């Protein structure tokens, strides 16, 4: 790995730092945080994964939000009727469909200096419709004018899609519906219009194995209707052979749009989930469909909290905040923790292998 020096690095949040939503639940992860700079510091929107503490011998607990009762419920499924796919996912033998053994929502967390947490009692974005019954996950925040736009993964019996919400104050959120239907994750909005259109990176996943999941680019007149889809980048190395996806929103630099993306090393037939590391990409400022260069990995699981957790060996960058010469990158570690790492902007740009 061609690792970029970590100028500052801290684990900011552990599951035990956050109270569970109810007494008989436990928080198992506070990770994959969206981040944005505001007048008051840095706002993080953290994915909080929870599960019931109750155990019934011979059964697995599968939580979900129930539209009928407008509350969370637990489906107790016989162990013999299901098989684990990985630590997060079980497959129901009768239907062949999968379920998650936790339920995620998003919580607002405040940091004045961007390097430590001040308040964890902010607002929440919780599952609230039929596309969110198995959880809302992995947000990204992009500021456009005076509105913060949040893309997030909505998981349900209808599949894994990406939805859009917006807020001006991080106290209340307005849902704007599904913008990329299934299966699509890692949808990241550019922080300004290019030409007269909004742009997004996205990551469609098909079930027919013509390809591994790749990063695509799309554009839109209004953030809701997306078209002009085009492939941008696929896994080219051993570190990102399994899948890739955009990380935080791209940053404007004089040399182009600078972005981080994650890659997964799992190959077909490998046991386990593989390692998640990060690469860096650069897109043309006027024409972001032109990839100027990409390289990786430049950031990988090394620290104890990145190597050990619910899903070991994961760094998953989802937020970025600019400082003078440096960038604070917010990331999920081991699908369990929220952490921050500081990189030199110059070093990141220099690490891009130009095409
Ligand atoms: C994968 C992982 C999980 C996530 C589900 C649904 O299994 O990324 O963390 O909960 O997909 O999005």
Tab-separated table of C-alpha atoms and ligand atoms in Angstrom:
chain	number	residue	atom	x	y	z
A	1	UNK	CA	0.000	0.000	0.000
A	2	UNK	CA	1.165	3.536	-0.851
A	3	UNK	CA	-0.220	4.961	2.357
A	4	UNK	CA	-0.568	8.749	2.734
A	5	UNK	CA	0.747	9.931	6.123
A	6	UNK	CA	-1.968	10.344	8.749
A	7	UNK	CA	-1.326	13.840	10.132
A	8	UNK	CA	-4.013	13.413	12.766
A	9	UNK	CA	-6.137	10.367	13.509
A	10	UNK	CA	-8.711	9.678	16.222
A	11	UNK	CA	-11.522	7.279	16.940
A	12	UNK	CA	-14.410	9.680	17.683
A	13	UNK	CA	-17.359	7.455	18.553
A	14	UNK	CA	-17.801	3.945	19.892
A	15	UNK	CA	-21.129	2.101	20.085
A	16	UNK	CA	-21.193	2.463	23.900
A	17	UNK	CA	-21.104	6.277	23.570
A	18	UNK	CA	-24.652	6.353	22.206
A	19	UNK	CA	-27.791	5.370	24.110
A	20	UNK	CA	-29.873	2.695	22.349
A	21	UNK	CA	-33.276	3.734	20.991
A	22	UNK	CA	-35.031	1.498	23.522
A	23	UNK	CA	-34.080	-0.299	26.738
A	24	UNK	CA	-34.146	-3.788	25.248
A	25	UNK	CA	-31.879	-2.869	22.304
A	26	UNK	CA	-28.132	-2.387	22.045
A	27	UNK	CA	-26.045	-0.214	19.754
A	28	UNK	CA	-23.568	-2.374	17.844
A	29	UNK	CA	-22.202	0.253	15.465
A	30	UNK	CA	-21.850	4.043	15.167
A	31	UNK	CA	-20.108	4.312	11.807
A	32	UNK	CA	-20.015	5.543	8.185
A	33	UNK	CA	-20.630	9.212	9.103
A	34	UNK	CA	-21.616	11.917	6.634
A	35	UNK	CA	-19.924	15.209	7.523
A	36	UNK	CA	-20.259	18.859	6.603
A	37	UNK	CA	-18.790	22.136	7.851
A	38	UNK	CA	-21.331	24.659	9.174
A	39	UNK	CA	-20.963	27.971	11.003
A	40	UNK	CA	-20.843	26.067	14.282
A	41	UNK	CA	-18.195	23.502	13.378
A	42	UNK	CA	-18.700	20.088	11.854
A	43	UNK	CA	-22.019	18.250	11.756
A	44	UNK	CA	-21.847	14.490	11.460
A	45	UNK	CA	-24.731	12.258	10.486
A	46	UNK	CA	-23.771	8.874	11.897
A	47	UNK	CA	-25.207	5.489	10.949
A	48	UNK	CA	-26.285	3.829	14.196
A	49	UNK	CA	-26.892	0.073	13.937
A	50	UNK	CA	-28.888	-1.584	16.707
A	51	UNK	CA	-30.235	-5.002	17.553
A	52	UNK	CA	-32.447	-6.452	20.272
A	53	UNK	CA	-30.643	-7.781	23.368
A	54	UNK	CA	-33.157	-10.636	23.899
A	55	UNK	CA	-32.061	-14.100	22.757
A	56	UNK	CA	-34.276	-17.142	22.137
A	57	UNK	CA	-32.408	-20.437	21.852
A	58	UNK	CA	-32.867	-21.886	18.368
A	59	UNK	CA	-34.052	-18.577	16.847
A	60	UNK	CA	-32.458	-15.568	15.183
A	61	UNK	CA	-33.813	-12.079	15.794
A	62	UNK	CA	-34.417	-10.061	12.640
A	63	UNK	CA	-35.496	-6.487	13.408
A	64	UNK	CA	-37.448	-4.266	11.039
A	65	UNK	CA	-39.551	-1.143	11.106
A	66	UNK	CA	-43.210	-2.037	10.624
A	67	UNK	CA	-45.336	0.253	8.513
A	68	UNK	CA	-48.600	-1.019	10.021
A	69	UNK	CA	-47.763	-0.314	13.661
A	70	UNK	CA	-45.331	2.514	12.895
A	71	UNK	CA	-42.754	1.001	15.223
A	72	UNK	CA	-39.911	-1.492	15.195
A	73	UNK	CA	-40.752	-5.190	15.502
A	74	UNK	CA	-38.644	-8.343	15.699
A	75	UNK	CA	-39.214	-11.344	13.458
A	76	UNK	CA	-38.027	-14.468	15.300
A	77	UNK	CA	-36.937	-16.948	12.647
A	78	UNK	CA	-35.946	-20.547	13.376
A	79	UNK	CA	-32.219	-21.112	13.017
A	80	UNK	CA	-33.033	-24.209	10.971
A	81	UNK	CA	-35.053	-22.047	8.533
A	82	UNK	CA	-32.173	-19.677	7.838
A	83	UNK	CA	-28.482	-19.732	7.083
A	84	UNK	CA	-25.898	-17.014	7.771
A	85	UNK	CA	-24.480	-15.324	4.647
A	86	UNK	CA	-21.988	-13.254	6.655
A	87	UNK	CA	-22.019	-11.647	10.118
A	88	UNK	CA	-24.603	-9.087	8.981
A	89	UNK	CA	-26.906	-11.023	6.710
A	90	UNK	CA	-28.998	-14.213	6.951
A	91	UNK	CA	-30.754	-16.006	4.120
A	92	UNK	CA	-34.253	-17.377	4.629
A	93	UNK	CA	-34.332	-20.884	3.192
A	94	UNK	CA	-37.984	-20.842	2.174
A	95	UNK	CA	-37.812	-17.755	-0.033
A	96	UNK	CA	-34.084	-17.452	-0.691
A	97	UNK	CA	-34.342	-13.783	0.376
A	98	UNK	CA	-31.921	-12.170	2.813
A	99	UNK	CA	-32.437	-10.068	5.962
A	100	UNK	CA	-30.153	-8.009	8.175
A	101	UNK	CA	-29.707	-8.916	11.831
A	102	UNK	CA	-29.623	-5.236	12.859
A	103	UNK	CA	-31.540	-2.062	12.027
A	104	UNK	CA	-29.806	1.237	11.222
A	105	UNK	CA	-30.920	4.843	11.602
A	106	UNK	CA	-29.019	8.142	11.302
A	107	UNK	CA	-28.137	10.470	14.201
A	108	UNK	CA	-26.874	14.044	14.201
A	109	UNK	CA	-23.656	14.501	16.180
A	110	UNK	CA	-21.874	17.836	16.685
A	111	UNK	CA	-18.152	18.614	16.751
A	112	UNK	CA	-16.905	22.196	17.130
A	113	UNK	CA	-13.274	21.525	16.182
A	114	UNK	CA	-13.844	18.533	13.891
A	115	UNK	CA	-11.441	16.452	15.977
A	116	UNK	CA	-13.583	15.545	18.974
A	117	UNK	CA	-17.294	15.111	19.713
A	118	UNK	CA	-19.244	17.714	21.695
A	119	UNK	CA	-22.870	16.581	21.536
A	120	UNK	CA	-24.577	13.321	20.630
A	121	UNK	CA	-28.158	14.334	21.401
A	122	UNK	CA	-29.046	15.661	17.962
A	123	UNK	CA	-31.980	14.847	15.711
A	124	UNK	CA	-32.521	11.480	14.033
A	125	UNK	CA	-33.517	10.271	10.632
A	126	UNK	CA	-35.257	6.970	11.290
A	127	UNK	CA	-36.960	4.466	8.969
A	128	UNK	CA	-40.345	5.916	8.065
A	129	UNK	CA	-41.683	4.317	4.890
A	130	UNK	CA	-41.862	1.024	3.064
A	131	UNK	CA	-38.485	1.543	1.343
A	132	UNK	CA	-36.752	1.894	4.714
A	133	UNK	CA	-38.133	-0.997	6.764
A	134	UNK	CA	-34.746	-2.752	7.070
A	135	UNK	CA	-32.926	0.492	7.795
A	136	UNK	CA	-31.421	3.739	6.548
A	137	UNK	CA	-27.652	3.647	6.070
A	138	UNK	CA	-24.401	5.220	4.884
A	139	UNK	CA	-25.366	8.890	4.327
A	140	UNK	CA	-23.405	11.567	2.480
A	141	UNK	CA	-24.055	15.313	2.875
A	142	UNK	CA	-23.561	17.928	0.154
A	143	UNK	CA	-24.262	21.608	0.720
A	144	UNK	CA	-25.891	23.392	-2.215
A	145	UNK	CA	-26.713	27.020	-1.442
A	146	UNK	CA	-28.218	27.158	2.026
A	147	UNK	CA	-29.600	23.612	1.899
A	148	UNK	CA	-27.871	20.420	2.953
A	149	UNK	CA	-28.754	17.460	0.745
A	150	UNK	CA	-28.418	13.973	2.174
A	151	UNK	CA	-28.202	10.863	0.050
A	152	UNK	CA	-28.701	7.650	2.025
A	153	UNK	CA	-29.265	3.955	1.436
A	154	UNK	CA	-32.844	2.774	1.988
A	155	UNK	CA	-33.097	-0.990	2.590
A	156	UNK	CA	-36.354	-2.935	2.406
A	157	UNK	CA	-38.102	-5.978	0.990
A	158	UNK	CA	-38.032	-4.016	-2.286
A	159	UNK	CA	-34.219	-4.004	-2.298
A	160	UNK	CA	-31.325	-1.642	-1.659
A	161	UNK	CA	-31.939	1.807	-3.134
A	162	UNK	CA	-30.702	5.356	-2.551
A	163	UNK	CA	-32.980	8.126	-1.315
A	164	UNK	CA	-32.597	11.900	-1.010
A	165	UNK	CA	-33.485	14.097	1.954
A	166	UNK	CA	-32.730	17.733	2.696
A	167	UNK	CA	-32.409	19.960	5.728
A	168	UNK	CA	-31.422	23.514	6.568
A	169	UNK	CA	-30.897	23.070	10.291
A	170	UNK	CA	-30.222	19.369	10.987
A	171	UNK	CA	-33.274	19.417	13.241
A	172	UNK	CA	-35.922	18.419	10.705
A	173	UNK	CA	-35.517	16.585	7.406
A	174	UNK	CA	-37.569	16.658	4.235
A	175	UNK	CA	-37.706	13.395	2.304
A	176	UNK	CA	-37.502	13.725	-1.474
A	177	UNK	CA	-37.937	10.080	-2.385
A	178	UNK	CA	-35.868	7.381	-4.034
A	179	UNK	CA	-33.454	8.875	-6.581
A	180	UNK	CA	-31.565	5.719	-7.627
A	181	UNK	CA	-33.563	2.505	-7.583
A	182	UNK	CA	-32.150	-0.857	-6.730
A	183	UNK	CA	-29.547	-1.863	-6.318
A	184	UNK	CA	-27.653	1.340	-5.938
A	185	UNK	CA	-25.431	2.631	-3.134
A	186	UNK	CA	-22.649	5.161	-2.589
A	187	UNK	CA	-24.563	7.956	-4.308
A	188	UNK	CA	-22.606	11.160	-3.796
A	189	UNK	CA	-23.640	14.620	-5.046
A	190	UNK	CA	-21.124	17.138	-6.382
A	191	UNK	CA	-21.112	20.385	-4.363
A	192	UNK	CA	-22.061	22.643	-7.300
A	193	UNK	CA	-23.687	22.508	-10.728
A	194	UNK	CA	-21.359	21.761	-13.637
A	195	UNK	CA	-22.641	23.328	-16.848
A	196	UNK	CA	-26.275	23.686	-15.909
A	197	UNK	CA	-26.716	20.272	-14.325
A	198	UNK	CA	-26.196	18.605	-10.994
A	199	UNK	CA	-23.895	15.598	-11.005
A	200	UNK	CA	-23.635	12.484	-8.874
A	201	UNK	CA	-21.392	9.476	-8.560
A	202	UNK	CA	-23.334	6.270	-8.006
A	203	UNK	CA	-22.744	2.559	-7.768
A	204	UNK	CA	-25.273	0.291	-9.479
A	205	UNK	CA	-25.073	-3.423	-8.688
A	206	UNK	CA	-26.543	-6.074	-10.954
A	207	UNK	CA	-27.304	-9.678	-10.131
A	208	UNK	CA	-26.016	-11.015	-13.475
A	209	UNK	CA	-22.261	-11.321	-13.086
A	210	UNK	CA	-21.191	-9.522	-16.257
A	211	UNK	CA	-19.238	-7.179	-14.054
A	212	UNK	CA	-18.309	-6.318	-10.498
A	213	UNK	CA	-19.897	-3.226	-8.970
A	214	UNK	CA	-18.361	-0.076	-10.507
A	215	UNK	CA	-18.614	3.684	-10.001
A	216	UNK	CA	-20.881	5.459	-12.499
A	217	UNK	CA	-21.656	9.117	-13.082
A	218	UNK	CA	-25.067	10.692	-13.773
A	219	UNK	CA	-26.498	14.189	-14.098
A	220	UNK	CA	-29.796	15.872	-13.288
A	221	UNK	CA	-31.608	19.184	-13.760
A	222	UNK	CA	-33.231	19.065	-10.305
A	223	UNK	CA	-31.485	16.445	-8.080
A	224	UNK	CA	-34.524	14.151	-8.413
A	225	UNK	CA	-34.538	13.040	-12.078
A	226	UNK	CA	-31.242	11.468	-13.111
A	227	UNK	CA	-29.925	10.538	-16.552
A	228	UNK	CA	-26.808	10.607	-18.717
A	229	UNK	CA	-25.507	7.511	-16.941
A	230	UNK	CA	-21.963	6.551	-17.759
A	231	UNK	CA	-19.391	4.183	-16.346
A	232	UNK	CA	-16.439	5.910	-14.700
A	233	UNK	CA	-14.247	3.504	-12.768
A	234	UNK	CA	-14.043	-0.197	-11.958
A	235	UNK	CA	-11.860	-2.288	-9.704
A	236	UNK	CA	-8.481	-2.648	-11.389
A	237	UNK	CA	-6.232	-3.879	-8.590
A	238	UNK	CA	-6.223	-6.627	-6.012
A	239	UNK	CA	-7.294	-4.169	-3.320
A	240	UNK	CA	-10.503	-3.154	-5.158
A	241	UNK	CA	-11.265	-6.282	-7.182
A	242	UNK	CA	-14.433	-7.067	-5.206
A	243	UNK	CA	-16.268	-3.752	-5.437
A	244	UNK	CA	-15.721	-0.005	-5.453
A	245	UNK	CA	-17.876	2.949	-4.435
A	246	UNK	CA	-17.566	6.710	-4.057
A	247	UNK	CA	-16.660	8.041	-0.620
A	248	UNK	CA	-17.281	11.653	0.464
A	249	UNK	CA	-18.516	14.337	-1.972
A	250	UNK	CA	-15.767	15.344	-4.436
A	251	UNK	CA	-13.836	18.557	-3.677
A	252	UNK	CA	-13.033	21.272	-6.169
A	253	UNK	CA	-9.275	21.790	-6.512
A	254	UNK	CA	-7.349	23.666	-9.189
A	255	UNK	CA	-6.312	20.307	-10.686
A	256	UNK	CA	-9.792	18.818	-10.807
A	257	UNK	CA	-12.463	17.211	-8.666
A	258	UNK	CA	-10.631	15.324	-5.956
A	259	UNK	CA	-12.425	12.297	-4.514
A	260	UNK	CA	-11.818	9.350	-2.269
A	261	UNK	CA	-13.391	6.001	-3.035
A	262	UNK	CA	-13.479	2.672	-1.273
A	263	UNK	CA	-12.479	-0.670	-2.672
A	264	UNK	CA	-13.072	-4.157	-1.395
A	265	UNK	CA	-10.582	-6.975	-1.898
A	266	UNK	CA	-12.969	-9.940	-1.746
A	267	UNK	CA	-12.804	-12.290	-4.697
A	268	UNK	CA	-15.544	-14.705	-5.726
A	269	UNK	CA	-15.324	-17.788	-3.508
A	270	UNK	CA	-13.289	-16.050	-0.763
A	271	UNK	CA	-14.448	-16.699	2.770
A	272	UNK	CA	-15.254	-13.571	4.759
A	273	UNK	CA	-15.941	-10.030	3.621
A	274	UNK	CA	-12.458	-8.957	2.507
A	275	UNK	CA	-10.613	-5.727	3.335
A	276	UNK	CA	-12.014	-2.268	2.639
A	277	UNK	CA	-9.353	0.336	1.755
A	278	UNK	CA	-9.426	3.695	-0.059
A	279	UNK	CA	-8.152	5.083	-3.292
A	280	UNK	CA	-8.047	8.606	-4.648
A	281	UNK	CA	-9.470	9.860	-7.955
A	282	UNK	CA	-9.336	13.072	-9.924
A	283	UNK	CA	-11.998	14.189	-12.432
A	284	UNK	CA	-11.854	16.995	-14.965
A	285	UNK	CA	-13.364	20.194	-13.506
A	286	UNK	CA	-15.491	21.128	-16.542
A	287	UNK	CA	-16.190	17.583	-17.671
A	288	UNK	CA	-16.323	15.274	-14.654
A	289	UNK	CA	-16.992	12.355	-17.015
A	290	UNK	CA	-13.296	12.495	-17.858
A	291	UNK	CA	-11.208	10.588	-15.344
A	292	UNK	CA	-7.891	12.418	-14.994
A	293	UNK	CA	-6.419	9.690	-12.825
A	294	UNK	CA	-6.952	7.280	-9.966
A	295	UNK	CA	-4.812	5.238	-7.646
A	296	UNK	CA	-4.945	3.183	-4.524
A	297	UNK	CA	-4.862	2.026	-1.934
A	298	UNK	CA	-3.665	5.112	-0.084
A	299	UNK	CA	-5.487	4.450	3.178
A	300	UNK	CA	-6.236	1.027	4.639
A	301	UNK	CA	-7.151	-0.752	7.872
A	302	UNK	CA	-4.111	-0.522	10.177
A	303	UNK	CA	-5.179	0.681	13.591
A	304	UNK	CA	-6.674	-1.653	16.166
A	305	UNK	CA	-10.163	-0.085	15.844
A	306	UNK	CA	-10.007	-0.522	12.058
A	307	UNK	CA	-8.928	-4.152	12.193
A	308	UNK	CA	-11.259	-5.379	14.947
A	309	UNK	CA	-15.008	-4.851	15.152
A	310	UNK	CA	-18.320	-6.119	13.803
A	311	UNK	CA	-16.810	-6.385	10.322
A	312	UNK	CA	-12.997	-6.531	10.693
A	313	UNK	CA	-10.544	-4.697	8.412
A	314	UNK	CA	-12.722	-1.872	7.138
A	315	UNK	CA	-12.025	1.809	6.571
A	316	UNK	CA	-14.948	3.449	4.767
A	317	UNK	CA	-14.641	7.228	4.153
A	318	UNK	CA	-17.962	9.061	3.911
A	319	UNK	CA	-17.298	12.695	4.909
A	320	UNK	CA	-14.729	15.380	4.187
A	321	UNK	CA	-14.093	18.871	5.577
A	322	UNK	CA	-11.504	21.300	4.184
A	323	UNK	CA	-8.898	22.966	6.350
A	324	UNK	CA	-6.207	25.314	4.978
A	325	UNK	CA	-3.669	22.840	3.645
A	326	UNK	CA	-5.300	19.670	4.874
A	327	UNK	CA	-8.498	17.677	4.710
A	328	UNK	CA	-10.305	16.055	7.603
A	329	UNK	CA	-11.738	12.767	6.374
A	330	UNK	CA	-14.496	11.130	8.416
A	331	UNK	CA	-14.843	7.389	8.057
A	332	UNK	CA	-16.389	4.259	9.449
A	333	UNK	CA	-13.968	1.751	10.975
A	334	UNK	CA	-14.763	-1.973	11.125
A	335	UNK	CA	-18.515	-1.207	10.671
A	336	UNK	CA	-18.390	-0.256	14.370
A	337	UNK	CA	-16.682	3.105	14.987
A	338	UNK	CA	-16.618	6.665	13.664
A	339	UNK	CA	-13.127	8.056	13.144
A	340	UNK	CA	-11.351	11.025	11.588
A	341	UNK	CA	-8.040	11.173	9.753
A	342	UNK	CA	-6.250	14.268	8.442
A	343	UNK	CA	-4.410	14.209	5.124
A	344	UNK	CA	-2.401	16.845	3.276
A	345	UNK	CA	-4.330	18.017	0.206
A	346	UNK	CA	-1.044	18.266	-1.693
A	347	UNK	CA	-0.071	14.690	-0.846
A	348	UNK	CA	-3.452	13.370	-1.945
A	349	UNK	CA	-3.221	15.211	-5.269
A	350	UNK	CA	0.362	14.024	-5.773
A	351	UNK	CA	-0.677	10.423	-5.151
A	352	UNK	CA	-3.071	10.392	-8.139
A	353	UNK	CA	-1.594	8.391	-10.988
A	354	UNK	CA	-2.508	10.494	-14.072
A	355	UNK	CA	-3.732	8.623	-17.103
B	1	LIG	C1	-24.327	-4.972	2.974
B	1	LIG	C2	-23.542	-4.203	4.009
B	1	LIG	C3	-24.373	-3.916	5.223
B	1	LIG	C4	-25.669	-3.251	4.813
B	1	LIG	C5	-26.389	-4.050	3.738
B	1	LIG	C6	-27.615	-3.353	3.199
B	1	LIG	O1	-24.623	-6.225	3.437
B	1	LIG	O2	-23.082	-2.991	3.473
B	1	LIG	O3	-23.706	-3.054	6.127
B	1	LIG	O4	-26.497	-3.155	5.943
B	1	LIG	O5	-25.523	-4.279	2.655
B	1	LIG	O6	-27.329	-2.104	2.664
